[in-house]
Coordinates of C-alpha atoms in Angstrom, one line a residue:
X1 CA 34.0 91.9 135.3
X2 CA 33.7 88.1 136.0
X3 CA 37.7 86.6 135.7
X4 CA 37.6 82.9 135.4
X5 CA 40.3 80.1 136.8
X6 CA 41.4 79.2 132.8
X7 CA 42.0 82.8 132.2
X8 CA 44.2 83.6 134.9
X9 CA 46.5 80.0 134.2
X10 CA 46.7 81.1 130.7
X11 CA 47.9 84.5 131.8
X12 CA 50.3 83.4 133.9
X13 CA 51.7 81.1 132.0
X14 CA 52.1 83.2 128.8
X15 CA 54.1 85.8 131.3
X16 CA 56.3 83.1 132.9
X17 CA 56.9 81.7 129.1
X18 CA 57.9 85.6 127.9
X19 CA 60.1 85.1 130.9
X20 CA 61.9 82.1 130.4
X21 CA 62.6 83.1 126.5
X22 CA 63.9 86.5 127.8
X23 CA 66.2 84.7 130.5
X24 CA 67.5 82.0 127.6
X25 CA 68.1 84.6 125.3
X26 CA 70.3 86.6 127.8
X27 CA 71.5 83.3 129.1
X28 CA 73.0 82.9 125.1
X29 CA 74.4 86.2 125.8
X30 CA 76.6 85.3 128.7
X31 CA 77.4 82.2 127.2
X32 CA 78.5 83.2 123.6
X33 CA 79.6 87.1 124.7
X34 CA 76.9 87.6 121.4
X35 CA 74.2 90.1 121.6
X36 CA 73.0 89.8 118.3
X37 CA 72.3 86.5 117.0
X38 CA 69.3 87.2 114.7
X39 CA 68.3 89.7 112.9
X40 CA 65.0 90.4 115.4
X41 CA 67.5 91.0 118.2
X42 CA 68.4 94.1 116.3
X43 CA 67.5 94.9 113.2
X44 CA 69.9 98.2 113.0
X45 CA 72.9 96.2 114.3
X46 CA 72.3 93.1 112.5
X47 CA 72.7 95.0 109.6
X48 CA 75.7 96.7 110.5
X49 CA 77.3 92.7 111.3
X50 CA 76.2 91.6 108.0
X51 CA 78.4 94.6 106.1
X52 CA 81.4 94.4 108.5
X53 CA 81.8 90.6 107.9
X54 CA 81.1 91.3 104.0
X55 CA 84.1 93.8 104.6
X56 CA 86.1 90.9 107.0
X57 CA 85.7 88.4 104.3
X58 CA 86.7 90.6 101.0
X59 CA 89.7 91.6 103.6
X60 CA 90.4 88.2 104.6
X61 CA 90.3 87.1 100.5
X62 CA 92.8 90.0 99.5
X63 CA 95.4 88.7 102.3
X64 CA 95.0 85.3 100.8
X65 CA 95.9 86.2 97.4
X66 CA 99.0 88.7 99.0
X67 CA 100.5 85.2 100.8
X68 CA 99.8 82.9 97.4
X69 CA 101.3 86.4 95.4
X70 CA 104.8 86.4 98.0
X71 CA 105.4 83.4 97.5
X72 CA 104.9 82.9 93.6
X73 CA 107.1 86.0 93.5
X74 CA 110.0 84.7 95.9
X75 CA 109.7 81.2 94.0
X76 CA 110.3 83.4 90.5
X77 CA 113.0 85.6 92.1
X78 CA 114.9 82.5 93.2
X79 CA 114.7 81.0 90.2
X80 CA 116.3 84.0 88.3
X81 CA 119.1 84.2 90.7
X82 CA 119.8 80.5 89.6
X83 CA 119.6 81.4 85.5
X84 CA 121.7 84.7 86.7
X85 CA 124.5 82.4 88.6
X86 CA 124.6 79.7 85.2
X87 CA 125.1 82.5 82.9
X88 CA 128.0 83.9 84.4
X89 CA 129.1 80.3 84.3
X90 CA 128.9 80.0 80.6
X91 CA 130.1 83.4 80.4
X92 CA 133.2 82.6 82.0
X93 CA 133.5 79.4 80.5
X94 CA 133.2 81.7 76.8
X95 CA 136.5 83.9 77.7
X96 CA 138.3 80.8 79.1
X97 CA 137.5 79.2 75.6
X98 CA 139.3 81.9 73.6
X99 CA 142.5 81.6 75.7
X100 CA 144.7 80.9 72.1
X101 CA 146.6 78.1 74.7
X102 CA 143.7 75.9 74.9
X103 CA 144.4 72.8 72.4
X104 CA 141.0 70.9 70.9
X105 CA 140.5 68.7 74.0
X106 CA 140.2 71.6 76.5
X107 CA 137.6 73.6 73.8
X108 CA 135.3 70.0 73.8
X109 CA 135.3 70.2 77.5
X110 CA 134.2 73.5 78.0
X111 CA 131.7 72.6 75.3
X112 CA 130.5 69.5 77.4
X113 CA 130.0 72.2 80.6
X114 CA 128.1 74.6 78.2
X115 CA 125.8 71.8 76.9
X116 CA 125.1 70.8 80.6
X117 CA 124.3 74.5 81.6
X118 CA 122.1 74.9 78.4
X119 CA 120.1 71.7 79.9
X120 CA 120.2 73.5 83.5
X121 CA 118.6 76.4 81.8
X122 CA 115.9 74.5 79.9
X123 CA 115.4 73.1 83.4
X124 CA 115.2 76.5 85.5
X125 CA 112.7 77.9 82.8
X126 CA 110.4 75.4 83.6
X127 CA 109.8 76.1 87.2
X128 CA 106.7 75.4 88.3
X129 CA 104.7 77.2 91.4
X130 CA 103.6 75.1 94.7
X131 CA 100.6 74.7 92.3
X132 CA 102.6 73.3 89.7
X133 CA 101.5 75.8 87.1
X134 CA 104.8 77.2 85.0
X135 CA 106.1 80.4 86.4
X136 CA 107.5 81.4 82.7
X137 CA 104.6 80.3 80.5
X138 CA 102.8 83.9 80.4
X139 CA 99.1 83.2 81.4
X140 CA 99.0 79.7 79.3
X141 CA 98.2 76.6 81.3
X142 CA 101.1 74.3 79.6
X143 CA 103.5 73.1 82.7
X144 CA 106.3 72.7 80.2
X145 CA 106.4 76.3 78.1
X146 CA 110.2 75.2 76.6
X147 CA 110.2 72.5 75.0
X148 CA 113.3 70.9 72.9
X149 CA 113.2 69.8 69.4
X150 CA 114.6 67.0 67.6
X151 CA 117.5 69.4 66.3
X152 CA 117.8 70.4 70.2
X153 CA 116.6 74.3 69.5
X154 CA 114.4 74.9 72.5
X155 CA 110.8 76.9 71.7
X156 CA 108.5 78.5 73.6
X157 CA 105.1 77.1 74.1
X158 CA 104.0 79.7 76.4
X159 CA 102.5 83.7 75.4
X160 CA 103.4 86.6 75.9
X161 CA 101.0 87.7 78.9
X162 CA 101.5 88.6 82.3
X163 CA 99.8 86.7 85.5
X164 CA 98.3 89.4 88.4
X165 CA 96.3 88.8 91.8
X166 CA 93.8 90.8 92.7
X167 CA 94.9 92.3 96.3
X168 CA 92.5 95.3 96.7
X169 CA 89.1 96.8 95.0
X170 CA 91.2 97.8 91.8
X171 CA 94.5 96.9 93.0
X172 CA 96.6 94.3 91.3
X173 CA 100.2 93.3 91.1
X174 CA 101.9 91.3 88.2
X175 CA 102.6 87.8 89.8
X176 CA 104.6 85.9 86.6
X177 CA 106.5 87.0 84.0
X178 CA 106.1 85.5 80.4
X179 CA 109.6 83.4 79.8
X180 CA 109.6 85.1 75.7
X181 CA 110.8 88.1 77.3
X182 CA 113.0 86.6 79.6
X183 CA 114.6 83.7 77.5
X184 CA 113.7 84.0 73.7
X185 CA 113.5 87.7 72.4
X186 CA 116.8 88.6 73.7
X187 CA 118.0 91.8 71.8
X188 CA 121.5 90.4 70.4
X189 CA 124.9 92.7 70.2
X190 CA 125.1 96.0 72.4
X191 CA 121.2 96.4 71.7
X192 CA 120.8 98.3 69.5
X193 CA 122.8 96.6 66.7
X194 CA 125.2 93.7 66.4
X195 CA 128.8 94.1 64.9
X196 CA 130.1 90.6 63.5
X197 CA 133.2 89.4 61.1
X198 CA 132.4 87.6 58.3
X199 CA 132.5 83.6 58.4
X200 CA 135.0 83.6 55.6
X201 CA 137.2 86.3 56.4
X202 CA 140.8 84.9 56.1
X203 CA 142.4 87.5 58.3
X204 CA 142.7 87.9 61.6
X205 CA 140.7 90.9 62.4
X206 CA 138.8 91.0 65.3
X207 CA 135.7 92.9 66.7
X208 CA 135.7 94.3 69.8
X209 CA 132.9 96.4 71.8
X210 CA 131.1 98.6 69.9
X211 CA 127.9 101.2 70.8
X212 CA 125.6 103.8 69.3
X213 CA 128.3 107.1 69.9
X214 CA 125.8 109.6 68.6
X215 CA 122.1 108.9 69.3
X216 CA 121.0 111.1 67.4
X217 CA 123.0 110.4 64.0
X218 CA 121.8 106.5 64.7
X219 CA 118.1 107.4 65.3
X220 CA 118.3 109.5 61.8
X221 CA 119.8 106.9 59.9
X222 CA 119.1 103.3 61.0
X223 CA 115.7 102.8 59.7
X224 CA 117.2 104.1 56.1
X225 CA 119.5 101.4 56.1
X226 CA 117.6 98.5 55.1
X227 CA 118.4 96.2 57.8
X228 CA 121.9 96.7 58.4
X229 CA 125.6 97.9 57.0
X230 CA 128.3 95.6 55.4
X231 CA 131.8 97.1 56.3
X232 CA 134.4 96.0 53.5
X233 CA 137.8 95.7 53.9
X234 CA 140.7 96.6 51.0
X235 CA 144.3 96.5 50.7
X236 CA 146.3 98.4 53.3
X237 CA 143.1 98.6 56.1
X238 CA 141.4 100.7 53.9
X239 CA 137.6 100.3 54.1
X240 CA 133.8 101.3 52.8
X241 CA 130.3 100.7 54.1
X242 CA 127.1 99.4 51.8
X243 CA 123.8 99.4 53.5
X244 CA 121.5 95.8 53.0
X245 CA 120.8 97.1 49.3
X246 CA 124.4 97.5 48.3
X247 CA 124.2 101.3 48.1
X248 CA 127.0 103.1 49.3
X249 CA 126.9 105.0 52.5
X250 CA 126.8 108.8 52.3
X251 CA 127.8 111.1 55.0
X252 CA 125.8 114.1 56.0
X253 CA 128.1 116.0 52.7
X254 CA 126.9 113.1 50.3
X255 CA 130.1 111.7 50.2
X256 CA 130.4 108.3 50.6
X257 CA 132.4 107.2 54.1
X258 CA 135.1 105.2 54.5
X259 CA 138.8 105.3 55.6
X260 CA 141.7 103.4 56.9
X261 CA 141.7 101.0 59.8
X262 CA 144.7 100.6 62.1
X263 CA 145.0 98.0 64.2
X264 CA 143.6 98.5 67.4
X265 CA 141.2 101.4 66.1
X266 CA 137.9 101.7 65.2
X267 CA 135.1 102.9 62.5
X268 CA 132.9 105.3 63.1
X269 CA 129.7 106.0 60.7
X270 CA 125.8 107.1 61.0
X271 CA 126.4 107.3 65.1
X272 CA 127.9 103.8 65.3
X273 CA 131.2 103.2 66.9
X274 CA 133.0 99.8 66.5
X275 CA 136.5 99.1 68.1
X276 CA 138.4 96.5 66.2
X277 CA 141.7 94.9 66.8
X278 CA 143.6 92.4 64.1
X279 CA 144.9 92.9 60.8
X280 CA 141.7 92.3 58.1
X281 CA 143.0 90.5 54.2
X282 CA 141.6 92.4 51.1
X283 CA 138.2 91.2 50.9
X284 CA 137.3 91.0 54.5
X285 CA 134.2 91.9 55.4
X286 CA 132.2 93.2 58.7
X287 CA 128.7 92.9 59.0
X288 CA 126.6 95.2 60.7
X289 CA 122.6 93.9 61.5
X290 CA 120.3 96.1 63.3
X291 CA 117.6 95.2 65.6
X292 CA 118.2 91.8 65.9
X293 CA 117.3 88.8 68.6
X294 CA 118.2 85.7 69.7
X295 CA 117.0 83.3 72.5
X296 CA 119.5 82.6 75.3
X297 CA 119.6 78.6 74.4
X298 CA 120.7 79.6 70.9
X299 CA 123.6 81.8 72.2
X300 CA 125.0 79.0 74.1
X301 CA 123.9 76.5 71.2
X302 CA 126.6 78.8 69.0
X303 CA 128.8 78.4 71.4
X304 CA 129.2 75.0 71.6
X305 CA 129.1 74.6 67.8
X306 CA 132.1 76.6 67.6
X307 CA 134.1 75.2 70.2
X308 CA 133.8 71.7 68.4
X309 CA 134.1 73.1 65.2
X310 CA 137.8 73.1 64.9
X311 CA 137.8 76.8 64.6
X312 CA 141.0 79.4 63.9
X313 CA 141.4 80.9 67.2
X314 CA 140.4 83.9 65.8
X315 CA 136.9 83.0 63.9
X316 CA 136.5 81.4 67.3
X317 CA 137.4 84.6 69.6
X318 CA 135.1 86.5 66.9
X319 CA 132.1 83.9 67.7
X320 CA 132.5 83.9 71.5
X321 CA 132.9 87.7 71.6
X322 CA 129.0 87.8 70.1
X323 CA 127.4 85.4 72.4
X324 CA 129.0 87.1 75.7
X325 CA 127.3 90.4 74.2
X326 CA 124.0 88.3 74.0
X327 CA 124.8 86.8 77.7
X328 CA 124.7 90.2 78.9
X329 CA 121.9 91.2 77.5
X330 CA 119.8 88.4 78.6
X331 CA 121.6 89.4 82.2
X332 CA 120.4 92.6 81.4
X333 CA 117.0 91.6 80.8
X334 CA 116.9 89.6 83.6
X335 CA 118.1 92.3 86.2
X336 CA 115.4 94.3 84.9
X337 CA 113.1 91.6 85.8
X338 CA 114.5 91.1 89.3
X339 CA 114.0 94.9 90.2
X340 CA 110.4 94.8 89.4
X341 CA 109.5 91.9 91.3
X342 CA 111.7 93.1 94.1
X343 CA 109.4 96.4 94.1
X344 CA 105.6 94.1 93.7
X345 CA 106.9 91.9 97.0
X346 CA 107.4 95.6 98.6
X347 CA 103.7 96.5 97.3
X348 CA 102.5 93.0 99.0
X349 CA 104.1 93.6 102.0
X350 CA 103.0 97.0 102.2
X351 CA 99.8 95.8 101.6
X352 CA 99.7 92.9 103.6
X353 CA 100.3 95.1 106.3
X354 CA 97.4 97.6 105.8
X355 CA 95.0 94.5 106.0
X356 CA 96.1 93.6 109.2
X357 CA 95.7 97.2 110.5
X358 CA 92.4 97.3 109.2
X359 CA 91.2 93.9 110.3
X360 CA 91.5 94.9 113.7
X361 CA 90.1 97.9 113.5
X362 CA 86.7 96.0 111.4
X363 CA 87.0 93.5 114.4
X364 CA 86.8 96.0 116.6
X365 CA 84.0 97.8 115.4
X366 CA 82.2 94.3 114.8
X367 CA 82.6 93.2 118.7
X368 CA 81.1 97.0 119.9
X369 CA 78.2 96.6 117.8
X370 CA 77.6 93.0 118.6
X371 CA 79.2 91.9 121.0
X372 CA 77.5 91.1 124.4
X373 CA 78.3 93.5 127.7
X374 CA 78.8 90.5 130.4
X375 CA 78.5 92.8 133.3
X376 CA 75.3 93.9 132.1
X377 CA 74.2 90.6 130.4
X378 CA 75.3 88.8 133.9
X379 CA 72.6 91.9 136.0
X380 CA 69.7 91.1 133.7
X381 CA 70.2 87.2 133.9
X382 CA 70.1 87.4 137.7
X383 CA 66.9 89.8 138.0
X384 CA 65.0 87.8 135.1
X385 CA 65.6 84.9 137.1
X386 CA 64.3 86.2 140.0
X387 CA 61.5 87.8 138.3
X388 CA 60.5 84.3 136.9
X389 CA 60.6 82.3 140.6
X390 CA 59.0 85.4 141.7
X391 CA 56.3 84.5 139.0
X392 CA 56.4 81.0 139.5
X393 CA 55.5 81.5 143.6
X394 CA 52.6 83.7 142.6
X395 CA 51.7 81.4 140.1
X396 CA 51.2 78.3 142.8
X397 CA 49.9 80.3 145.3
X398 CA 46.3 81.2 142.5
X399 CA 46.4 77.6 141.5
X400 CA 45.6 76.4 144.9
X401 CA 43.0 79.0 145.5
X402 CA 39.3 78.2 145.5
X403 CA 35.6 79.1 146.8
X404 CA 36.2 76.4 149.4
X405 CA 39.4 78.4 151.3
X406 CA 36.7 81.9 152.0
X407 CA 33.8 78.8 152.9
X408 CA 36.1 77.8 155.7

């Protein structure tokens, strides 16, 4: 077999080529701690890199929208404390008001720092996020969801939907609460119906708490009463109860119910019970509305109206008296609210927390499968490279061989 001088170059420069692309591509190794950097270096690994990082990223995405989630949440919970802290302003400033040794002056004052509260309120349920989207506009897009009118009632812009983040495959966490729940439907009186003295009443009856005393006698009879009772007052405290159509009210014998009020008592029909206080004039009337709702702005709206209205002390105690039961509802509500968002930043931290777990442990796994062994990588990069001068010496020593050296 006849080997010519071309063939043997070409072989020994293909092998001293293989050689230099292995020593470059362990070379890469040392120098980037990678072992895998395409796909041909290992096709079973680099698939293994490709689903851990899809893993990382999704991961890394989920965290993302935990931070953005915490601190949307913190803003909102901030911003309650702040309504929380100006309604117990108002609400104070509502008991100081029907202090019978306040003269007209003092009433228009407290009015002025109950207008400026109801601004501060209009204010605080417009917050926006660090994105500047509304925090109380449900999932609308408006930046402003309350809005005042003309006639300076406030409306709501905004829906009635709930914003979430997505913080796991399936997992998500309510990150805004729609401001009709929190500011507008407001359930008014003890909630479940509102006890009120009649705007022409001439006596000076007053009413005082009142609350659903048997549940079960309420449940059975409030959606037979057409709306509501009216409680009328006759000579001597005596009184009777009319549902909305005028009927009178039977008790559980068919007779209709009614009695005599002393001052400082209370009436008691269909599960209700409302404490009283005053003496009423014939003709007096109390008015009994179930079901009803009023936005917060409104209550303190009221308010004001009646402190500038030149009121009796006790048409004005009788006024007051309702708004502070709407004041703690709207607290109510509004507690309600802070304890869920309280237990979603507990969920994001929890969660939050798993990620970071998990991240190391998918870093972990991602560096063993492709990460580059630098003791080892460091061995082969010092035998390749003596296996290519090695080829190289051998590879001048046949280049410079010829017929002419053995004729010699």
């Amino acid at each position: 077999m006849r080997l010519s001088t071309s063939w043997m170059y070409q072989q020994s420069l293909a092998t001293m080529l293989n050689q230099q692309s292995t020593m470059a591509a362990t070379q890469n190794e040392v120098t980037t701690g990678v072992r895998i950097n395409v796909a041909s270096d290992d096709p079973a690994g680099a698939g293994q890199v490709v689903s851990l990082g899809h893993v990382i990223a999704a991961n890394t995405q989920y965290s993302t929208n935990i931070d953005s989630a915490t601190t949307r949440l913190n803003t909102e919970a901030s911003t309650l404390d702040s309504v929380n802290s100006a309604l117990d302003s108002a609400r104070t400033l509502a008991l100081q008001a029907i202090n019978g040794t306040m003269g007209d002056s003092d009433r228009k004052s407290i009015a002025s720092q109950l207008s400026q509260i109801r601004d501060q309120l209009v204010q605080l349920a417009n917050t926006t996020d660090s994105n500047g989207n509304a925090l109380f506009a449900g999932t609308s897009t408006t930046r402003a969801p309350f809005q005042v009118g003309a006639n300076g009632v406030v409306s709501y812009a905004g829906n009635d939907s709930q914003q979430h983040a997505s913080i796991g495959s399936g997992l998500q966490v309510i990150t805004g609460d729609a401001g009709s729940g929190l500011f507008m439907n407001i359930p008014t009186g003890n909630g479940s119906f509102e006890a009120s003295a009649g705007g022409s009443d001439t006596g000076t009856l007053l009413v005082g708490a009142n609350s659903v005393a048997d549940l079960s006698a309420w449940n059975s009879t409030k959606n037979a009463s057409g709306g509501g009772y009216t409680i009328t007052f006759g000579t001597g405290g005596s009184w009777t109860a009319a549902d909305a159509n005028g009927n009178p009210v039977l008790d559980s014998s068919g007779n209709a119910v009614g009695g005599t009020y002393q001052d400082g008592g209370s009436i008691t029909f269909n599960g209700m019970t409302i404490a009283m206080s005053g003496t009423p004039d014939a003709g007096d009337t109390v008015s009994v509305q179930t079901g009803g709702q009023q936005d917060i702005f409104s209550t303190l709206s009221s308010m004001i109206d009646a402190l500038q209205s030149g009121a009796s002390d006790t048409q004005l105690t009788n006024v007051m008296s309702r708004q502070v039961e709407s004041i703690d509802q709207a607290q109510s509500q509004l507690s309600a609210t802070q304890v869920s968002i309280g237990g979603r930043l507990n969920t994001l931290t929890q969660q939050q927390g798993v990620y970071k777990d998990l991240n190391v442990t998918y870093q972990t796994a991602l560096s063993d499968v492709a990460a580059a062994d630098p003791y080892t990588a460091i061995s082969n990069l010092s035998l390749q490279s003596a296996a290519l001068q090695a080829s190289q010496q051998v590879f001048a020593q046949v280049k410079s061989m010829s017929l002419f050296n053995y004729i010699k």
